[in-house]
Amino acid sequence: MSSELVAKPRLGVLISGRGSNLQAIIDATRDGRITGELAVVISNQANAPGLERAKKAGIDVAVLDHRRKRREEYDEELVRELKRRAVTLVCLAGFMRLLSSRFIDAFPDAILNIHPSLLPAFPGINAPYQAWEHGVKWTGVTVHLVTAELDGGPIVAQEPVPVKDDDDAETLAARILEKEHHLYPVAIQRLLSGDWMLSGRRVIPKPLREPFRP
Ligand code: GRF
């Protein structure tokens, strides 16, 4: 069968701000490191600079304002926008909202998030600052599946980043961000490849074939 006839996985990226990870995803879909298609970028903030990056790349964008809406109501709207575009994998890239089970259940094992620490250390906001203030010698980047627990889902990929003696929180955050831009496309492609499975909390390689049973 011609590869043209095989439907490509469709990615939806949710952002709230700068969108540098979105840019890394755009670049990786362009040069083939990610084999999915970017179907839509959705922001809850109308002035998110990431929206310009998406428009410049010719990607469909939507702004869904979360204000004056109940969380479930908002999440249902998000799901509708994504399903309408046949999105199969959702990538959170600096999306500053907690997601309810309405959203999570709509995309089982198909929502990824990137977090700037080696989880489970330093969940929540300002993770590079938390790590720097704590005085750890190593921190890093985690890409994980999203569950109802904040920054707590099964880990797909992790990379360490050293903390240097002369770092401040900003220089550390910049070094972590550089690593994020490398790791997120790798983790997305791993998920798309389908060569993985969940064993409890563990994301492990899928056996190539059924074990031989005499
Ligand atoms: C990144 O550090 C990401 O890990 C975190 O939010 C930040 C988003 O940055 N979840 P950007 O908008 O992708 O530049």
CSV table of C-alpha atoms and ligand atoms in Angstrom, one decimal:
chain,number,residue,atom,x,y,z
A,1,MET,CA,0.0,0.0,0.0
A,2,SER,CA,1.3,3.5,-0.8
A,3,SER,CA,2.3,5.3,2.4
A,4,GLU,CA,0.1,8.2,1.2
A,5,LEU,CA,-3.0,6.0,1.8
A,6,VAL,CA,-2.1,5.3,5.5
A,7,ALA,CA,-3.6,7.9,7.7
A,8,LYS,CA,-1.0,9.9,9.7
A,9,PRO,CA,-1.5,10.3,13.4
A,10,ARG,CA,-3.0,13.7,14.1
A,11,LEU,CA,-1.5,15.9,16.8
A,12,GLY,CA,-3.2,18.6,18.8
A,13,VAL,CA,-1.0,20.9,20.8
A,14,LEU,CA,-2.3,22.9,23.8
A,15,ILE,CA,-0.4,26.1,24.9
A,16,SER,CA,-0.8,29.1,27.1
A,17,GLY,CA,2.2,31.2,26.3
A,18,ARG,CA,5.6,31.4,24.6
A,19,GLY,CA,5.3,28.1,22.6
A,20,SER,CA,9.0,27.2,22.3
A,21,ASN,CA,8.2,23.6,22.8
A,22,LEU,CA,5.5,24.0,20.2
A,23,GLN,CA,8.2,25.3,17.8
A,24,ALA,CA,10.3,22.3,18.5
A,25,ILE,CA,7.3,20.1,17.6
A,26,ILE,CA,6.7,22.1,14.4
A,27,ASP,CA,10.3,21.7,13.4
A,28,ALA,CA,10.3,18.0,14.1
A,29,THR,CA,7.1,17.4,12.1
A,30,ARG,CA,8.7,19.3,9.2
A,31,ASP,CA,11.9,17.4,9.1
A,32,GLY,CA,10.4,14.0,9.7
A,33,ARG,CA,11.5,13.3,13.3
A,34,ILE,CA,7.8,13.3,14.1
A,35,THR,CA,5.7,11.3,11.6
A,36,GLY,CA,2.4,12.8,12.7
A,37,GLU,CA,0.5,15.8,11.3
A,38,LEU,CA,-0.1,18.9,13.4
A,39,ALA,CA,-3.9,19.2,13.2
A,40,VAL,CA,-4.4,22.2,15.5
A,41,VAL,CA,-2.9,24.4,18.2
A,42,ILE,CA,-5.3,25.6,20.9
A,43,SER,CA,-4.5,28.3,23.4
A,44,ASN,CA,-6.6,29.4,26.4
A,45,GLN,CA,-4.8,32.8,26.1
A,46,ALA,CA,-5.6,35.0,23.1
A,47,ASN,CA,-2.3,36.7,23.3
A,48,ALA,CA,-0.1,33.6,23.6
A,49,PRO,CA,3.0,34.2,21.4
A,50,GLY,CA,2.9,30.5,20.5
A,51,LEU,CA,-0.2,31.2,18.3
A,52,GLU,CA,1.9,33.3,16.0
A,53,ARG,CA,4.4,30.5,15.6
A,54,ALA,CA,1.6,28.2,14.6
A,55,LYS,CA,0.0,30.6,12.2
A,56,LYS,CA,3.4,31.2,10.6
A,57,ALA,CA,3.8,27.5,10.1
A,58,GLY,CA,0.3,27.4,8.5
A,59,ILE,CA,-1.3,25.4,11.3
A,60,ASP,CA,-4.9,25.7,12.2
A,61,VAL,CA,-5.3,27.6,15.5
A,62,ALA,CA,-8.1,28.1,18.0
A,63,VAL,CA,-8.4,30.2,21.1
A,64,LEU,CA,-10.6,28.8,23.8
A,65,ASP,CA,-11.0,31.2,26.7
A,66,HIS,CA,-11.4,29.4,30.0
A,67,ARG,CA,-12.8,32.3,32.0
A,68,ARG,CA,-16.3,32.2,33.4
A,69,LYS,CA,-16.6,28.5,32.6
A,70,ARG,CA,-16.8,25.5,34.9
A,71,ARG,CA,-13.7,23.3,34.4
A,72,GLU,CA,-15.8,20.4,33.0
A,73,GLU,CA,-17.6,22.7,30.6
A,74,TYR,CA,-14.3,24.1,29.3
A,75,ASP,CA,-12.8,20.7,29.0
A,76,GLU,CA,-15.7,19.4,27.0
A,77,GLU,CA,-15.2,22.4,24.6
A,78,LEU,CA,-11.6,21.5,24.3
A,79,VAL,CA,-12.4,17.8,23.5
A,80,ARG,CA,-15.0,18.9,20.9
A,81,GLU,CA,-12.4,21.1,19.1
A,82,LEU,CA,-9.8,18.4,19.1
A,83,LYS,CA,-12.2,15.5,18.0
A,84,ARG,CA,-13.6,17.8,15.3
A,85,ARG,CA,-10.1,17.7,13.8
A,86,ALA,CA,-9.7,14.0,14.4
A,87,VAL,CA,-6.8,14.5,16.8
A,88,THR,CA,-5.4,11.2,18.1
A,89,LEU,CA,-2.5,12.5,20.3
A,90,VAL,CA,-2.7,15.6,22.5
A,91,CYS,CA,0.6,17.3,23.5
A,92,LEU,CA,0.5,19.8,26.4
A,93,ALA,CA,3.2,22.4,25.8
A,94,GLY,CA,3.1,24.9,28.6
A,95,PHE,CA,-0.7,24.7,28.9
A,96,MET,CA,-1.3,26.3,32.3
A,97,ARG,CA,-4.6,24.5,33.2
A,98,LEU,CA,-5.4,21.4,35.2
A,99,LEU,CA,-7.5,18.9,33.1
A,100,SER,CA,-10.5,17.1,34.5
A,101,SER,CA,-11.4,13.5,33.9
A,102,ARG,CA,-13.8,14.6,31.2
A,103,PHE,CA,-10.7,15.5,29.1
A,104,ILE,CA,-8.4,12.7,30.3
A,105,ASP,CA,-11.0,10.0,29.6
A,106,ALA,CA,-11.6,11.3,26.1
A,107,PHE,CA,-7.9,10.5,25.1
A,108,PRO,CA,-6.9,7.3,26.9
A,109,ASP,CA,-3.1,7.1,27.1
A,110,ALA,CA,-2.9,9.7,24.4
A,111,ILE,CA,-2.1,12.9,26.3
A,112,LEU,CA,1.5,13.9,26.8
A,113,ASN,CA,3.0,16.6,29.0
A,114,ILE,CA,6.5,18.0,29.3
A,115,HIS,CA,7.8,19.1,32.7
A,116,PRO,CA,11.1,20.8,33.5
A,117,SER,CA,12.3,18.5,36.3
A,118,LEU,CA,13.1,14.9,36.9
A,119,LEU,CA,9.7,13.9,38.2
A,120,PRO,CA,8.6,13.0,40.8
A,121,ALA,CA,10.9,15.7,42.1
A,122,PHE,CA,9.6,19.2,41.9
A,123,PRO,CA,6.1,18.9,40.4
A,124,GLY,CA,4.0,22.0,39.9
A,125,ILE,CA,5.0,25.5,38.8
A,126,ASN,CA,8.5,27.0,38.7
A,127,ALA,CA,10.2,23.6,38.7
A,128,PRO,CA,13.6,25.0,37.7
A,129,TYR,CA,13.5,27.5,40.5
A,130,GLN,CA,12.4,24.8,43.0
A,131,ALA,CA,15.4,22.7,41.9
A,132,TRP,CA,17.8,25.6,42.1
A,133,GLU,CA,16.6,26.7,45.5
A,134,HIS,CA,16.7,23.2,46.9
A,135,GLY,CA,20.4,23.0,45.8
A,136,VAL,CA,20.2,19.7,43.8
A,137,LYS,CA,23.2,19.0,41.6
A,138,TRP,CA,21.1,17.4,38.9
A,139,THR,CA,17.7,18.1,37.6
A,140,GLY,CA,16.2,17.5,34.2
A,141,VAL,CA,13.2,17.0,31.9
A,142,THR,CA,10.4,14.6,32.0
A,143,VAL,CA,7.8,13.7,29.4
A,144,HIS,CA,4.9,11.8,30.8
A,145,LEU,CA,1.4,10.5,30.1
A,146,VAL,CA,-1.2,12.7,31.7
A,147,THR,CA,-3.4,11.3,34.4
A,148,ALA,CA,-5.7,12.9,37.0
A,149,GLU,CA,-2.6,13.3,39.3
A,150,LEU,CA,-0.7,16.6,38.7
A,151,ASP,CA,2.6,15.8,36.9
A,152,GLY,CA,2.1,12.2,38.1
A,153,GLY,CA,1.5,10.0,35.1
A,154,PRO,CA,3.7,7.2,33.6
A,155,ILE,CA,7.0,8.5,32.4
A,156,VAL,CA,7.8,8.1,28.7
A,157,ALA,CA,11.2,9.8,28.6
A,158,GLN,CA,13.6,11.6,31.0
A,159,GLU,CA,16.9,13.4,30.5
A,160,PRO,CA,19.1,14.8,33.3
A,161,VAL,CA,20.5,18.3,33.3
A,162,PRO,CA,23.4,19.4,35.6
A,163,VAL,CA,23.1,22.3,38.0
A,164,LYS,CA,26.3,24.4,37.8
A,165,ASP,CA,27.8,26.2,40.8
A,166,ASP,CA,27.4,29.5,39.2
A,167,ASP,CA,23.8,28.9,37.9
A,168,ASP,CA,21.0,31.1,39.0
A,169,ALA,CA,17.4,30.0,38.4
A,170,GLU,CA,17.3,31.7,35.0
A,171,THR,CA,20.5,30.1,33.6
A,172,LEU,CA,19.4,26.7,34.9
A,173,ALA,CA,15.9,27.1,33.4
A,174,ALA,CA,17.5,28.0,30.0
A,175,ARG,CA,19.6,24.9,30.0
A,176,ILE,CA,16.6,22.8,30.9
A,177,LEU,CA,14.5,24.3,28.1
A,178,GLU,CA,17.2,23.5,25.5
A,179,LYS,CA,16.9,19.8,26.7
A,180,GLU,CA,13.1,20.0,26.5
A,181,HIS,CA,13.3,21.0,22.8
A,182,HIS,CA,15.3,17.9,22.1
A,183,LEU,CA,13.4,15.4,24.3
A,184,TYR,CA,9.8,16.3,23.5
A,185,PRO,CA,9.9,15.3,19.8
A,186,VAL,CA,11.7,12.1,20.7
A,187,ALA,CA,9.1,11.2,23.3
A,188,ILE,CA,6.2,12.1,20.9
A,189,GLN,CA,7.7,9.9,18.2
A,190,ARG,CA,8.1,7.0,20.6
A,191,LEU,CA,4.4,7.2,21.5
A,192,LEU,CA,3.4,7.4,17.8
A,193,SER,CA,5.6,4.4,16.9
A,194,GLY,CA,3.3,2.3,19.1
A,195,ASP,CA,6.2,0.1,20.2
A,196,TRP,CA,5.4,0.5,23.8
A,197,MET,CA,3.0,-0.7,26.4
A,198,LEU,CA,2.1,0.1,30.0
A,199,SER,CA,3.0,-2.3,32.7
A,200,GLY,CA,1.5,-0.7,35.8
A,201,ARG,CA,3.2,2.8,35.9
A,202,ARG,CA,6.0,1.7,33.6
A,203,VAL,CA,6.2,2.5,29.9
A,204,ILE,CA,8.1,-0.4,28.5
A,205,PRO,CA,8.9,-1.8,25.0
A,206,LYS,CA,6.1,-3.9,23.5
A,207,PRO,CA,7.2,-7.5,22.8
A,208,LEU,CA,7.7,-7.9,19.1
A,209,ARG,CA,5.4,-10.9,18.9
A,210,GLU,CA,3.3,-13.1,21.2
A,211,PRO,CA,5.5,-15.4,23.2
A,212,PHE,CA,5.7,-19.0,21.8
A,213,ARG,CA,3.2,-21.3,23.6
A,214,PRO,CA,3.7,-25.0,22.8
B,1,GRF,C1,8.2,24.5,29.6
B,1,GRF,O1,9.2,24.7,30.5
B,1,GRF,C2,7.4,23.2,29.9
B,1,GRF,O2,8.2,22.2,30.4
B,1,GRF,C3,6.4,23.7,30.9
B,1,GRF,O3,6.1,25.0,30.5
B,1,GRF,C4,7.1,25.6,29.8
B,1,GRF,C5,6.5,26.0,28.5
B,1,GRF,O4,7.4,26.7,27.7
B,1,GRF,N1,5.3,22.7,31.1
B,1,GRF,P1,7.1,27.0,26.2
B,1,GRF,O5,5.8,27.7,26.1
B,1,GRF,O6,7.0,25.7,25.5
B,1,GRF,O7,8.2,27.9,25.7
